[in-house]
Coordinates of C-alpha atoms and ligand atoms in Angstrom, one line a residue:
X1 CA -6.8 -39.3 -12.4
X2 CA -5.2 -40.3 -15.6
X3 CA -4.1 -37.8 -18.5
X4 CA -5.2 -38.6 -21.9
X5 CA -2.1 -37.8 -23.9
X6 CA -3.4 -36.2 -27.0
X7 CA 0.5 -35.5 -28.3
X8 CA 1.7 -39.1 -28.0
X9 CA -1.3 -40.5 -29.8
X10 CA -1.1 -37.9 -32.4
X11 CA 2.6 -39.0 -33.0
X12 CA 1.5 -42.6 -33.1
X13 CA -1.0 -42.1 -35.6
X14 CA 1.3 -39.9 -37.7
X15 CA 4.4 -42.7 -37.7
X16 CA 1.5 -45.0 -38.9
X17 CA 0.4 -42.6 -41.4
X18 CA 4.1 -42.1 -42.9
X19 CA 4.3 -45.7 -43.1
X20 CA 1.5 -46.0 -45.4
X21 CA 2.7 -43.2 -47.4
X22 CA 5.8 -44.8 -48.0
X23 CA 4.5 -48.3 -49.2
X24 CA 1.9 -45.9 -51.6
X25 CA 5.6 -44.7 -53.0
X26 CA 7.4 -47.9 -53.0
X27 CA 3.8 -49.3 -55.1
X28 CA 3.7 -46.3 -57.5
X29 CA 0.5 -45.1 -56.2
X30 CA -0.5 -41.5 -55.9
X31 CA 0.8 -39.4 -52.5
X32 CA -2.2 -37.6 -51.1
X33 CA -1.9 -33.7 -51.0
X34 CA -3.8 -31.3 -49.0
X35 CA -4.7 -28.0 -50.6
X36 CA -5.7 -25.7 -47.5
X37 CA -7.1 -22.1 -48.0
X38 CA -6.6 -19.5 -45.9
X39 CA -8.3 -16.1 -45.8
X40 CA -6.6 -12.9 -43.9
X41 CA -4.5 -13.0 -41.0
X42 CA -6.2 -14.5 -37.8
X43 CA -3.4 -15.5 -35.5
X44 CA -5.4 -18.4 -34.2
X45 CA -6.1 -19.5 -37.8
X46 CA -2.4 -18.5 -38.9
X47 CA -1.3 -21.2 -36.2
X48 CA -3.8 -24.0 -36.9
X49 CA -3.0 -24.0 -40.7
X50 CA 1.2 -23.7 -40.3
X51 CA 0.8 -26.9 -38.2
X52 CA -1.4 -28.6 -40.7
X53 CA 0.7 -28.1 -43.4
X54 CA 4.1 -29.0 -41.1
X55 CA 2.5 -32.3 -40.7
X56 CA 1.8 -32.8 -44.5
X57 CA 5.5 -32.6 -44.4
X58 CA 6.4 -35.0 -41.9
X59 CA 4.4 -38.0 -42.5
X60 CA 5.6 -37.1 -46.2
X61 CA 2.0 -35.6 -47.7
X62 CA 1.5 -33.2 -50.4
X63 CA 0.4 -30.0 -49.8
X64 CA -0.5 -26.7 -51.4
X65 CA -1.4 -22.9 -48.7
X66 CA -3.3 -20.8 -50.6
X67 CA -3.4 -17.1 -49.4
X68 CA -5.9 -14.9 -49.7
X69 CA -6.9 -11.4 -48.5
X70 CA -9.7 -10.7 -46.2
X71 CA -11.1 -8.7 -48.7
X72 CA -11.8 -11.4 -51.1
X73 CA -15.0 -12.0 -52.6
X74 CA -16.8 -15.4 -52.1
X75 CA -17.1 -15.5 -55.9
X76 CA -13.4 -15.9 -56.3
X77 CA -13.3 -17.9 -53.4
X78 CA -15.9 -20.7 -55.0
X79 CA -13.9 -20.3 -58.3
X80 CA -10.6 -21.6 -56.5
X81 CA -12.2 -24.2 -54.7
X82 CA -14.2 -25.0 -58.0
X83 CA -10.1 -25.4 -59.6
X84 CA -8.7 -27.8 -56.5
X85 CA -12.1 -29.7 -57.1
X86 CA -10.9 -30.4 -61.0
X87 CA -6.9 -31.2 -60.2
X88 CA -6.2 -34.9 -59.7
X89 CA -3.2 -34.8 -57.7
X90 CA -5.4 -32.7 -55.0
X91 CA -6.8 -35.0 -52.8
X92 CA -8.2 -33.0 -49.7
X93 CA -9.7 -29.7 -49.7
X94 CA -9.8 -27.7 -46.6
X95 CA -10.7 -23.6 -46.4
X96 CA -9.9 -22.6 -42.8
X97 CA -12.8 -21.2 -40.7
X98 CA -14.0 -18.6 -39.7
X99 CA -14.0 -16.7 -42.8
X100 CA -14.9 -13.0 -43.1
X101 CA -18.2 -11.7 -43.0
X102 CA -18.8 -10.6 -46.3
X103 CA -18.3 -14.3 -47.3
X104 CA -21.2 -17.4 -46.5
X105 CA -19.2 -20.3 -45.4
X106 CA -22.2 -22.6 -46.1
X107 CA -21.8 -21.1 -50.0
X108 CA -18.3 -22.1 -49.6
X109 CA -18.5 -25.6 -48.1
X110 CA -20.4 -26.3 -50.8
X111 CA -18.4 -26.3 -53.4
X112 CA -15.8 -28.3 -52.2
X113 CA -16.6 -32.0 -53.6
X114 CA -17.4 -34.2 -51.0
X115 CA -14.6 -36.5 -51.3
X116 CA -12.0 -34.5 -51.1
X117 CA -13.8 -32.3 -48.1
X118 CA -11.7 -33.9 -45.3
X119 CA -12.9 -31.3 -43.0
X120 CA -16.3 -33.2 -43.0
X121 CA -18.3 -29.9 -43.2
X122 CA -20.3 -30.9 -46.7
X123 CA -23.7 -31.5 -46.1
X124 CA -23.5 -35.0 -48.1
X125 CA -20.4 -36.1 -45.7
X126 CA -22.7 -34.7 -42.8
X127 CA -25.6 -36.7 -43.6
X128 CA -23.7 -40.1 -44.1
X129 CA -22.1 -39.9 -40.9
X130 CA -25.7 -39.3 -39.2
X131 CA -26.6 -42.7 -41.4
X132 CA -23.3 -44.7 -40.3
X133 CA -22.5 -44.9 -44.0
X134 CA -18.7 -44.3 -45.1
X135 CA -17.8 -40.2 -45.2
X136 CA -15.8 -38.3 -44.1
X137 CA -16.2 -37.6 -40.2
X138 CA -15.0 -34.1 -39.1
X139 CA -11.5 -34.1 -37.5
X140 CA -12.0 -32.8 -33.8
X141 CA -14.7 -35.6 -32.8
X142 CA -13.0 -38.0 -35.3
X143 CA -9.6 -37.1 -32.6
X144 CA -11.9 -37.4 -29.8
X145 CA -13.2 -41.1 -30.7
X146 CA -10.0 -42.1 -31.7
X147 CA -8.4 -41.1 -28.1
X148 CA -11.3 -43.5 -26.7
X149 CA -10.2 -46.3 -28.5
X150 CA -6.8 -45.6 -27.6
X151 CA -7.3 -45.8 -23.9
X152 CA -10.2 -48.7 -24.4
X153 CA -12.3 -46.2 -22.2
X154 CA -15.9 -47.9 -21.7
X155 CA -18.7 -45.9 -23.6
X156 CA -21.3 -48.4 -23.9
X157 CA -24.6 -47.5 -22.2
X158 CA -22.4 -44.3 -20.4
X159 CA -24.2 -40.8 -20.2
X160 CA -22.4 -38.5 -22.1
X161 CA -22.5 -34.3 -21.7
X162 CA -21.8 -32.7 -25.0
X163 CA -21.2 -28.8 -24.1
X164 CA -22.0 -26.7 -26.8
X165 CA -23.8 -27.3 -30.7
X166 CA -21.3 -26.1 -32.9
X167 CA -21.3 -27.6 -36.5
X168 CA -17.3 -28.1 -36.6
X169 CA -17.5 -30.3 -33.0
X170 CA -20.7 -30.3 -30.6
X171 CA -23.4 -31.7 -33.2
X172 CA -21.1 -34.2 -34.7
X173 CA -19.8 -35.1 -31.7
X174 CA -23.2 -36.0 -30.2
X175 CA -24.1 -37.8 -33.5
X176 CA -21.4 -40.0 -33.3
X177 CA -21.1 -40.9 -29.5
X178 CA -25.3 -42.3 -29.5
X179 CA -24.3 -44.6 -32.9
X180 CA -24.7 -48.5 -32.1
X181 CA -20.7 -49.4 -32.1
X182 CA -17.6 -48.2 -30.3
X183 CA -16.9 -45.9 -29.4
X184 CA -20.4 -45.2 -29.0
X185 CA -23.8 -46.8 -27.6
X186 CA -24.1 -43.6 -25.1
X187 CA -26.9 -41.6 -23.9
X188 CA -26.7 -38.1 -25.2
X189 CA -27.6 -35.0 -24.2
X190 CA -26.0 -31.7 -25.6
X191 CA -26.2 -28.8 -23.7
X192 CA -25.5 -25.2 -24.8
X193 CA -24.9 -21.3 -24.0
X194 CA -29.3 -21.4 -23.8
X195 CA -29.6 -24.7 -20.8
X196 CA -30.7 -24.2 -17.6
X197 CA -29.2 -26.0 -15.2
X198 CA -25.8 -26.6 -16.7
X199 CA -23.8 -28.2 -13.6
X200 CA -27.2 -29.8 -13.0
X201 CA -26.7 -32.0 -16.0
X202 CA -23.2 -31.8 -16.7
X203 CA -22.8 -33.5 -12.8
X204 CA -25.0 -36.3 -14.6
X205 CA -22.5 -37.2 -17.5
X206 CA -19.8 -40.7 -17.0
X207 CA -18.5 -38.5 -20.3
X208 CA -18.5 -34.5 -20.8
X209 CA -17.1 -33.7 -23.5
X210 CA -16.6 -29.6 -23.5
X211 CA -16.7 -27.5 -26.5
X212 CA -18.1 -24.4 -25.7
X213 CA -15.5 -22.1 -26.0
X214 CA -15.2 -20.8 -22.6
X215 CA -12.4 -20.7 -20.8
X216 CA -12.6 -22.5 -17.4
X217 CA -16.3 -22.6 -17.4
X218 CA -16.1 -26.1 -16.0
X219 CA -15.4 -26.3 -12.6
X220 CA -15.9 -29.1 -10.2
X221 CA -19.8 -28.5 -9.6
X222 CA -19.6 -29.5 -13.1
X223 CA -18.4 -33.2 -12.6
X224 CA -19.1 -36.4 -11.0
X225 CA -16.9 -38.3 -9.6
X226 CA -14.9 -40.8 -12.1
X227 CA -16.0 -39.0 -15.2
X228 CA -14.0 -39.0 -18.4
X229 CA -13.1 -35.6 -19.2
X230 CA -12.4 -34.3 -23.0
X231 CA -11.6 -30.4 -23.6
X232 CA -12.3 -29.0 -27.2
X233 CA -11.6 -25.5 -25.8
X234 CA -8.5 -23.6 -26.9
X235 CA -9.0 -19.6 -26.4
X236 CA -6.3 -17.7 -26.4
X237 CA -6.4 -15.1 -23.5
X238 CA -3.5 -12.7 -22.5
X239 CA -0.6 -13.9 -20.6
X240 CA 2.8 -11.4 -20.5
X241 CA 5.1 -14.6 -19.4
X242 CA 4.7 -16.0 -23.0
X243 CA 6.8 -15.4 -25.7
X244 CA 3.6 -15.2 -27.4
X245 CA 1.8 -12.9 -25.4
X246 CA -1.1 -15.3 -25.0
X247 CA -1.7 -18.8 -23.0
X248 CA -3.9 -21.1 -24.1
X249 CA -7.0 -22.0 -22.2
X250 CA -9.8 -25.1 -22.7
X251 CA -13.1 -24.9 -21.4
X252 CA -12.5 -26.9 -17.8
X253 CA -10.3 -25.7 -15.1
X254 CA -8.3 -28.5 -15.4
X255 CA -6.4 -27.9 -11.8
X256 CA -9.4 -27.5 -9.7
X257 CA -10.9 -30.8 -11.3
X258 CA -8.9 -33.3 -12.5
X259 CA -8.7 -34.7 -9.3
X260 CA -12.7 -35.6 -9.9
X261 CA -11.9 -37.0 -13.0
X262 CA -10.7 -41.1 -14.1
X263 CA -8.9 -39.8 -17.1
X264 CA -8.6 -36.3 -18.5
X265 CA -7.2 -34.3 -21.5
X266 CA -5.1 -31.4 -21.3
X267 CA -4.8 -28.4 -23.0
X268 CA -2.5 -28.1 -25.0
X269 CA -1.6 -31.5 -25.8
X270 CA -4.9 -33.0 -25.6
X271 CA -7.4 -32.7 -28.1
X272 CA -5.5 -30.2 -30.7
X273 CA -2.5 -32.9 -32.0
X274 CA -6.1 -35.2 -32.4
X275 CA -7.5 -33.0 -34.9
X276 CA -4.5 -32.4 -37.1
X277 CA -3.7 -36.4 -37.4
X278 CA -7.4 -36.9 -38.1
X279 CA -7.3 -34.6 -40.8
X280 CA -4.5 -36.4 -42.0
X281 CA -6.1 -39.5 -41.5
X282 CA -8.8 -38.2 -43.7
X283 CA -6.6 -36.9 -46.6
X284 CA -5.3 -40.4 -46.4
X285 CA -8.5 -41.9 -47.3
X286 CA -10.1 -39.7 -49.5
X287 CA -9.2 -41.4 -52.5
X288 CA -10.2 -44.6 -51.5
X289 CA -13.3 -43.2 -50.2
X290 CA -16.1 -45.2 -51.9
X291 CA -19.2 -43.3 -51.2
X292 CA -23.0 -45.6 -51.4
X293 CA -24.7 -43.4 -53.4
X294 CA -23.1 -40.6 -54.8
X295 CA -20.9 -40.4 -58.5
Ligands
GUN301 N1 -11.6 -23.7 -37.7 C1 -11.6 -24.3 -36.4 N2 -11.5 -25.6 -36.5 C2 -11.5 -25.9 -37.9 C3 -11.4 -27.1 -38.6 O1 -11.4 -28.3 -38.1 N3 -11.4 -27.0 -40.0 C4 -11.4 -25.8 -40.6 N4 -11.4 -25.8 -41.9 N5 -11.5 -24.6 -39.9 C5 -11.5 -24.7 -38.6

């Protein structure tokens, strides 16, 4: 077994991320800035955002938290999002999901323009990156290609097991690993909470990629042999020997199967760091992104 170090990679990309940041400053160009919103006080969203903006700060990005009650209507909401769209020193737009009920995210998403949505939700971004055309590419599966690359792991004509359809990770992810370059060129199949025969399949993929949200649920009926293992999952369930109070837990057991597995990620420290330096990675880009067809 070898463990896919999420953290290290993360830092990597980061100290290449400052670099550029610097020679934009040194050449007079603009710094990218990330304007994140945040509605109410979930602790899990809480954490997420405090580390994006830390990391704005140490590869030497702009950024801008904006607060706002749970209470808040989607109209104001839209309106705000409607402002970062019109500031030119904004170049990324991100509204931290999930957001309360009285507000539809889709409304929401939206209105952010697509090239500053480095989140990748935006329908447009969405349906470029089903086309292969330049977009933005959400950051989790963006983190979880760029880990293959890292480690050169072999996708080409490999089965891989998407667990769960979520918009943020499972869809995307199966999107991206069937497209013709690498890392790509799989077989696909994505499973959810609805397949029958779950270990069944998932003891098919070379690559199972889990993202269902369940802690544990994959346990070594769930894997061949040799398979590349990537955890999306990160629930937080009770544990009184934290400071915290809480432990994180991904979707596979990773003690009971990670002697199964030729390379594996952790949690934490596998996939997480990935999606904060892909979302930097994104911010980075936005303003040279140069859609086909859109002005
Ligand atoms: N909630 C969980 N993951 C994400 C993410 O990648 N972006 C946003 N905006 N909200 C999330």
């Amino acid at each position: 077994m070898q463990r896919i170090d999420g953290k290290a990679v993360s830092l990597h990309i980061q100290q290449q991320i400052a670099f550029e940041i610097t020679r934009r400053k040194e050449s007079g160009l603009n710094i990218p800035h990330l304007a994140a919103i945040l509605v109410g006080h979930d602790g899990g969203s809480e954490t997420y955002v405090a580390s994006k903006m830390k990391t704005c700060e140490t590869v030497g990005m702009g950024s801008s938290l904006i607060r706002y009650p749970a209470e808040v209507s989607e109209a104001e909401l839209i309106a705000k999002v409607r402002e970062l769209n019109g500031l030119d020193h904004i170049t990324g737009i991100l509204v931290q999901m999930p957001l309360p009920k009285q507000i539809n995210p889709h409304h929401v998403i939206m209105a952010i323009h697509p090239q500053k949505d480095v989140d990748g939700f935006h329908p447009l971004n969405t349906g470029l990156m089903m086309k292969g055309l330049p977009c933005h590419i959400p950051a989790t599966p963006q983190g979880i290609l760029l880990l293959l690359e890292y480690y050169k792991i072999d996708t080409e004509g490999k089965h891989c097991v998407v667990l769960g359809r979520s918009d943020i990770v499972g869809k995307p992810m199966s999107v991206l690993m069937s497209r013709s370059s690498y890392p790509g060129n799989c077989t696909v199949t994505l499973c959810h909470s609805r397949t029958k025969n779950l270990p069944e399949i998932c003891r098919t993929a070379d690559i199972l990629i889990a993202a269902i949200g369940k802690p544990e649920m994959v346990t070594p009926d769930f894997v061949k042999e040799g398979a590349v293992v990537i955890d999306v999952g990160t629930t937080r369930v009770p544990d009184i020997s934290k400071k915290s109070g809480y432990a994180l837990k991904g979707d596979v057991a990773f003690d009971l199967v990670k002697d199964k597995c030729s390379w594996i990620t952790p949690v934490p420290g596998g996939v997480g760091p990935m999606t904060i330096a892909s979302l930097m990675l994104n911010t980075l880009h936005s303003a040279s992104l140069k859609f086909e067809s859109y002005s």
